[in-house]
Amino acid sequence: HGRTQVRSDMVTQASAPIAALPHNLGWCNAQGNVLGVYVHGLFENTSVVQALFGAQAQSLDQVFDGLAAYIAPRFEPGFLSGLLD
């Protein structure tokens, strides 16, 4: 909850941010290669990821399942669940 404002003492003409989304919800740099957004969950939406990056996105559940499948065999059995106790 807040509002982002561009500070004039931190901006040069070459680096002035450009609004990328309405209502100051997203900004990009003049070259268009840096994007900052304030929309929670934006990159969890597969349509948004496809539109922005041209990539087929996994759901958040798929990402976490893949992470768990990668990490689980690298620990002794029961170690990770023991951290929850």
Short mmCIF file of N, CA, C and O in Angstrom, two decimals:
data_model
loop_
_atom_site.label_atom_id
_atom_site.label_comp_id
_atom_site.label_asym_id
_atom_site.label_seq_id
_atom_site.Cartn_x
_atom_site.Cartn_y
_atom_site.Cartn_z
N HIS A 1 0.85 -1.16 0.00
CA HIS A 1 0.00 0.00 0.00
C HIS A 1 0.90 1.22 0.00
O HIS A 1 1.52 1.54 0.99
N GLY A 2 0.93 1.85 -1.11
CA GLY A 2 1.77 3.02 -1.22
C GLY A 2 1.75 3.53 -2.63
O GLY A 2 1.00 3.07 -3.47
N ARG A 3 2.60 4.44 -2.88
CA ARG A 3 2.67 5.05 -4.20
C ARG A 3 4.12 5.29 -4.53
O ARG A 3 4.88 5.82 -3.74
N THR A 4 4.51 4.89 -5.73
CA THR A 4 5.86 5.11 -6.18
C THR A 4 5.92 6.40 -6.96
O THR A 4 5.09 6.66 -7.82
N GLN A 5 6.90 7.19 -6.64
CA GLN A 5 7.11 8.44 -7.36
C GLN A 5 8.55 8.50 -7.81
O GLN A 5 9.45 8.06 -7.09
N VAL A 6 8.76 9.04 -8.98
CA VAL A 6 10.10 9.19 -9.50
C VAL A 6 10.74 10.42 -8.86
O VAL A 6 10.16 11.49 -8.87
N ARG A 7 11.92 10.22 -8.29
CA ARG A 7 12.65 11.34 -7.69
C ARG A 7 13.54 11.96 -8.74
O ARG A 7 14.37 11.30 -9.36
N SER A 8 13.40 13.25 -8.94
CA SER A 8 14.16 13.93 -9.99
C SER A 8 15.66 13.89 -9.76
O SER A 8 16.43 13.89 -10.71
N ASP A 9 16.09 13.80 -8.49
CA ASP A 9 17.53 13.77 -8.23
C ASP A 9 18.16 12.42 -8.55
O ASP A 9 19.37 12.27 -8.52
N MET A 10 17.35 11.42 -8.88
CA MET A 10 17.87 10.09 -9.20
C MET A 10 17.71 9.74 -10.67
O MET A 10 17.98 8.61 -11.07
N VAL A 11 17.29 10.69 -11.49
CA VAL A 11 16.97 10.40 -12.88
C VAL A 11 17.77 11.30 -13.80
O VAL A 11 17.87 12.50 -13.58
N THR A 12 18.31 10.70 -14.84
CA THR A 12 18.88 11.47 -15.94
C THR A 12 17.95 11.28 -17.13
O THR A 12 17.09 10.39 -17.12
N GLN A 13 18.09 12.07 -18.16
CA GLN A 13 17.22 11.91 -19.32
C GLN A 13 17.35 10.51 -19.92
O GLN A 13 16.38 9.95 -20.39
N ALA A 14 18.54 9.95 -19.89
CA ALA A 14 18.76 8.63 -20.47
C ALA A 14 18.18 7.51 -19.62
O ALA A 14 17.95 6.41 -20.12
N SER A 15 17.93 7.77 -18.34
CA SER A 15 17.46 6.69 -17.47
C SER A 15 16.07 6.93 -16.90
O SER A 15 15.68 6.28 -15.95
N ALA A 16 15.33 7.86 -17.46
CA ALA A 16 14.00 8.15 -16.93
C ALA A 16 13.09 6.93 -17.11
O ALA A 16 13.00 6.37 -18.19
N PRO A 17 12.42 6.51 -16.04
CA PRO A 17 11.51 5.36 -16.16
C PRO A 17 10.27 5.72 -16.96
O PRO A 17 9.84 6.86 -17.00
N ILE A 18 9.72 4.71 -17.60
CA ILE A 18 8.52 4.85 -18.42
C ILE A 18 7.43 3.99 -17.81
O ILE A 18 7.66 2.82 -17.48
N ALA A 19 6.25 4.56 -17.63
CA ALA A 19 5.14 3.79 -17.07
C ALA A 19 4.78 2.66 -18.03
O ALA A 19 4.54 2.88 -19.21
N ALA A 20 4.79 1.43 -17.51
CA ALA A 20 4.47 0.26 -18.32
C ALA A 20 3.05 -0.25 -18.07
O ALA A 20 2.51 -0.99 -18.87
N LEU A 21 2.47 0.15 -16.96
CA LEU A 21 1.10 -0.21 -16.60
C LEU A 21 0.38 1.02 -16.08
O LEU A 21 1.02 1.90 -15.50
N PRO A 22 -0.93 1.07 -16.23
CA PRO A 22 -1.67 2.23 -15.72
C PRO A 22 -1.55 2.37 -14.21
O PRO A 22 -1.28 1.41 -13.51
N HIS A 23 -1.79 3.56 -13.72
CA HIS A 23 -1.86 3.87 -12.29
C HIS A 23 -0.53 3.59 -11.57
O HIS A 23 -0.52 3.20 -10.40
N ASN A 24 0.58 3.72 -12.27
CA ASN A 24 1.91 3.52 -11.71
C ASN A 24 2.11 2.12 -11.12
O ASN A 24 2.85 1.93 -10.17
N LEU A 25 1.48 1.11 -11.71
CA LEU A 25 1.63 -0.26 -11.23
C LEU A 25 2.83 -0.97 -11.84
O LEU A 25 3.18 -2.06 -11.41
N GLY A 26 3.44 -0.38 -12.84
CA GLY A 26 4.61 -0.98 -13.45
C GLY A 26 5.43 0.05 -14.19
O GLY A 26 4.89 0.98 -14.77
N TRP A 27 6.73 -0.12 -14.14
CA TRP A 27 7.66 0.80 -14.79
C TRP A 27 8.70 0.00 -15.55
O TRP A 27 9.06 -1.10 -15.16
N CYS A 28 9.21 0.58 -16.63
CA CYS A 28 10.34 -0.02 -17.32
C CYS A 28 11.37 1.07 -17.57
O CYS A 28 11.07 2.26 -17.50
N ASN A 29 12.60 0.65 -17.86
CA ASN A 29 13.63 1.65 -18.14
C ASN A 29 13.53 2.08 -19.60
O ASN A 29 12.77 1.51 -20.39
N ALA A 30 14.27 3.09 -19.97
CA ALA A 30 14.18 3.67 -21.31
C ALA A 30 14.51 2.65 -22.40
O ALA A 30 13.96 2.72 -23.50
N GLN A 31 15.37 1.69 -22.10
CA GLN A 31 15.73 0.67 -23.08
C GLN A 31 14.68 -0.44 -23.16
O GLN A 31 14.72 -1.26 -24.06
N GLY A 32 13.78 -0.49 -22.17
CA GLY A 32 12.73 -1.51 -22.16
C GLY A 32 13.19 -2.87 -21.68
O GLY A 32 12.46 -3.85 -21.80
N ASN A 33 14.39 -2.96 -21.09
CA ASN A 33 14.87 -4.27 -20.67
C ASN A 33 14.81 -4.50 -19.16
O ASN A 33 15.29 -5.51 -18.67
N VAL A 34 14.21 -3.59 -18.43
CA VAL A 34 13.99 -3.77 -16.99
C VAL A 34 12.54 -3.45 -16.71
O VAL A 34 12.03 -2.42 -17.14
N LEU A 35 11.86 -4.35 -16.02
CA LEU A 35 10.45 -4.15 -15.71
C LEU A 35 10.24 -4.35 -14.22
O LEU A 35 10.68 -5.34 -13.66
N GLY A 36 9.61 -3.38 -13.59
CA GLY A 36 9.24 -3.50 -12.19
C GLY A 36 7.73 -3.37 -12.09
O GLY A 36 7.14 -2.49 -12.71
N VAL A 37 7.08 -4.30 -11.37
CA VAL A 37 5.63 -4.27 -11.27
C VAL A 37 5.19 -4.37 -9.81
O VAL A 37 5.91 -4.88 -8.97
N TYR A 38 4.01 -3.88 -9.55
CA TYR A 38 3.41 -3.91 -8.22
C TYR A 38 2.16 -4.78 -8.19
O TYR A 38 1.36 -4.67 -7.31
N VAL A 39 2.01 -5.61 -9.18
CA VAL A 39 0.81 -6.43 -9.28
C VAL A 39 1.14 -7.82 -8.72
O VAL A 39 1.82 -8.61 -9.38
N HIS A 40 0.68 -8.10 -7.52
CA HIS A 40 0.97 -9.37 -6.86
C HIS A 40 0.44 -10.52 -7.70
O HIS A 40 -0.69 -10.51 -8.13
N GLY A 41 1.28 -11.51 -7.94
CA GLY A 41 0.86 -12.70 -8.66
C GLY A 41 0.89 -12.56 -10.17
O GLY A 41 0.48 -13.48 -10.88
N LEU A 42 1.36 -11.46 -10.69
CA LEU A 42 1.34 -11.23 -12.13
C LEU A 42 2.03 -12.36 -12.88
O LEU A 42 1.51 -12.87 -13.86
N PHE A 43 3.20 -12.77 -12.41
CA PHE A 43 3.96 -13.79 -13.12
C PHE A 43 3.50 -15.21 -12.79
O PHE A 43 4.09 -16.18 -13.25
N GLU A 44 2.44 -15.35 -12.02
CA GLU A 44 1.83 -16.65 -11.79
C GLU A 44 0.73 -16.91 -12.82
O GLU A 44 0.22 -18.01 -12.90
N ASN A 45 0.40 -15.90 -13.59
CA ASN A 45 -0.64 -16.03 -14.61
C ASN A 45 0.01 -16.48 -15.91
O ASN A 45 0.82 -15.76 -16.50
N THR A 46 -0.33 -17.69 -16.37
CA THR A 46 0.33 -18.25 -17.56
C THR A 46 0.09 -17.40 -18.80
O THR A 46 0.97 -17.31 -19.66
N SER A 47 -1.05 -16.74 -18.91
CA SER A 47 -1.32 -15.89 -20.07
C SER A 47 -0.40 -14.68 -20.09
O SER A 47 0.06 -14.25 -21.15
N VAL A 48 -0.14 -14.11 -18.93
CA VAL A 48 0.75 -12.95 -18.83
C VAL A 48 2.17 -13.35 -19.21
O VAL A 48 2.84 -12.66 -19.99
N VAL A 49 2.65 -14.47 -18.68
CA VAL A 49 4.00 -14.93 -18.99
C VAL A 49 4.13 -15.21 -20.49
O VAL A 49 5.12 -14.83 -21.12
N GLN A 50 3.12 -15.82 -21.07
CA GLN A 50 3.13 -16.10 -22.51
C GLN A 50 3.19 -14.79 -23.30
O GLN A 50 3.97 -14.66 -24.23
N ALA A 51 2.39 -13.81 -22.91
CA ALA A 51 2.35 -12.53 -23.63
C ALA A 51 3.65 -11.75 -23.48
O ALA A 51 4.13 -11.16 -24.45
N LEU A 52 4.24 -11.76 -22.30
CA LEU A 52 5.46 -10.99 -22.07
C LEU A 52 6.71 -11.66 -22.63
O LEU A 52 7.58 -10.99 -23.18
N PHE A 53 6.81 -12.97 -22.45
CA PHE A 53 8.07 -13.64 -22.74
C PHE A 53 7.97 -14.67 -23.87
O PHE A 53 8.97 -15.25 -24.27
N GLY A 54 6.75 -14.94 -24.35
CA GLY A 54 6.59 -15.92 -25.40
C GLY A 54 6.90 -17.33 -24.94
O GLY A 54 7.24 -18.20 -25.72
N ALA A 55 6.80 -17.56 -23.66
CA ALA A 55 7.15 -18.86 -23.09
C ALA A 55 5.91 -19.52 -22.49
O ALA A 55 5.02 -18.84 -21.99
N GLN A 56 5.88 -20.83 -22.58
CA GLN A 56 4.81 -21.58 -21.93
C GLN A 56 5.16 -21.65 -20.45
O GLN A 56 6.22 -22.16 -20.09
N ALA A 57 4.32 -21.13 -19.62
CA ALA A 57 4.61 -21.06 -18.19
C ALA A 57 4.00 -22.24 -17.45
O ALA A 57 2.94 -22.73 -17.82
N GLN A 58 4.69 -22.65 -16.42
CA GLN A 58 4.16 -23.66 -15.52
C GLN A 58 3.32 -22.97 -14.46
O GLN A 58 3.55 -21.79 -14.15
N SER A 59 2.38 -23.70 -13.89
CA SER A 59 1.63 -23.16 -12.76
C SER A 59 2.56 -23.10 -11.56
O SER A 59 3.60 -23.76 -11.52
N LEU A 60 2.19 -22.33 -10.57
CA LEU A 60 2.99 -22.24 -9.35
C LEU A 60 3.10 -23.61 -8.68
O LEU A 60 4.17 -23.98 -8.19
N ASP A 61 2.02 -24.38 -8.68
CA ASP A 61 2.06 -25.73 -8.12
C ASP A 61 3.07 -26.60 -8.85
O ASP A 61 3.82 -27.36 -8.23
N GLN A 62 3.13 -26.48 -10.18
CA GLN A 62 4.09 -27.27 -10.95
C GLN A 62 5.53 -26.86 -10.61
O GLN A 62 6.41 -27.72 -10.52
N VAL A 63 5.76 -25.59 -10.42
CA VAL A 63 7.09 -25.12 -10.06
C VAL A 63 7.51 -25.68 -8.70
O VAL A 63 8.62 -26.19 -8.54
N PHE A 64 6.62 -25.60 -7.72
CA PHE A 64 6.94 -26.12 -6.39
C PHE A 64 7.10 -27.63 -6.40
O PHE A 64 7.96 -28.18 -5.69
N ASP A 65 6.28 -28.34 -7.17
CA ASP A 65 6.43 -29.79 -7.27
C ASP A 65 7.79 -30.15 -7.87
O ASP A 65 8.46 -31.08 -7.41
N GLY A 66 8.21 -29.42 -8.89
CA GLY A 66 9.51 -29.67 -9.50
C GLY A 66 10.65 -29.38 -8.54
O GLY A 66 11.65 -30.12 -8.48
N LEU A 67 10.51 -28.31 -7.77
CA LEU A 67 11.52 -27.97 -6.77
C LEU A 67 11.61 -29.06 -5.70
O LEU A 67 12.71 -29.49 -5.33
N ALA A 68 10.46 -29.53 -5.25
CA ALA A 68 10.44 -30.59 -4.23
C ALA A 68 11.06 -31.88 -4.78
O ALA A 68 11.84 -32.55 -4.09
N ALA A 69 10.76 -32.21 -6.03
CA ALA A 69 11.31 -33.42 -6.64
C ALA A 69 12.83 -33.31 -6.79
O ALA A 69 13.55 -34.31 -6.68
N TYR A 70 13.34 -32.13 -7.01
CA TYR A 70 14.78 -31.92 -7.13
C TYR A 70 15.47 -31.98 -5.77
O TYR A 70 16.53 -32.59 -5.62
N ILE A 71 14.85 -31.38 -4.76
CA ILE A 71 15.50 -31.25 -3.45
C ILE A 71 15.39 -32.52 -2.60
O ILE A 71 16.34 -32.90 -1.93
N ALA A 72 14.24 -33.18 -2.63
CA ALA A 72 13.99 -34.31 -1.72
C ALA A 72 15.08 -35.37 -1.75
O ALA A 72 15.54 -35.81 -0.69
N PRO A 73 15.55 -35.82 -2.90
CA PRO A 73 16.57 -36.88 -2.89
C PRO A 73 17.95 -36.43 -2.41
O PRO A 73 18.85 -37.24 -2.21
N ARG A 74 18.13 -35.16 -2.19
CA ARG A 74 19.43 -34.64 -1.77
C ARG A 74 19.58 -34.55 -0.25
O ARG A 74 20.59 -34.07 0.25
N PHE A 75 18.55 -34.97 0.47
CA PHE A 75 18.58 -34.98 1.94
C PHE A 75 18.30 -36.38 2.45
O PHE A 75 17.66 -37.19 1.78
N GLU A 76 18.78 -36.65 3.64
CA GLU A 76 18.48 -37.93 4.29
C GLU A 76 16.97 -38.06 4.48
O GLU A 76 16.30 -37.06 4.75
N PRO A 77 16.43 -39.28 4.36
CA PRO A 77 14.99 -39.46 4.56
C PRO A 77 14.55 -38.92 5.93
O PRO A 77 15.20 -39.17 6.94
N GLY A 78 13.49 -38.15 5.94
CA GLY A 78 12.93 -37.60 7.17
C GLY A 78 13.54 -36.29 7.62
O GLY A 78 13.00 -35.64 8.51
N PHE A 79 14.65 -35.86 7.02
CA PHE A 79 15.31 -34.63 7.47
C PHE A 79 14.42 -33.41 7.25
O PHE A 79 14.24 -32.60 8.16
N LEU A 80 13.87 -33.27 6.06
CA LEU A 80 13.06 -32.08 5.76
C LEU A 80 11.79 -32.04 6.60
O LEU A 80 11.43 -31.00 7.15
N SER A 81 11.11 -33.17 6.72
CA SER A 81 9.89 -33.18 7.55
C SER A 81 10.23 -32.95 9.01
O SER A 81 9.43 -32.39 9.76
N GLY A 82 11.45 -33.32 9.45
CA GLY A 82 11.88 -33.08 10.82
C GLY A 82 12.04 -31.60 11.12
O GLY A 82 11.96 -31.18 12.28
N LEU A 83 12.27 -30.80 10.10
CA LEU A 83 12.39 -29.35 10.31
C LEU A 83 11.05 -28.72 10.68
O LEU A 83 11.02 -27.62 11.22
N LEU A 84 9.97 -29.40 10.37
CA LEU A 84 8.64 -28.86 10.66
C LEU A 84 8.20 -29.12 12.09
O LEU A 84 7.24 -28.53 12.56
N ASP A 85 8.88 -30.01 12.78
CA ASP A 85 8.50 -30.34 14.17
C ASP A 85 8.85 -29.23 15.13
O ASP A 85 9.71 -28.49 15.04
#
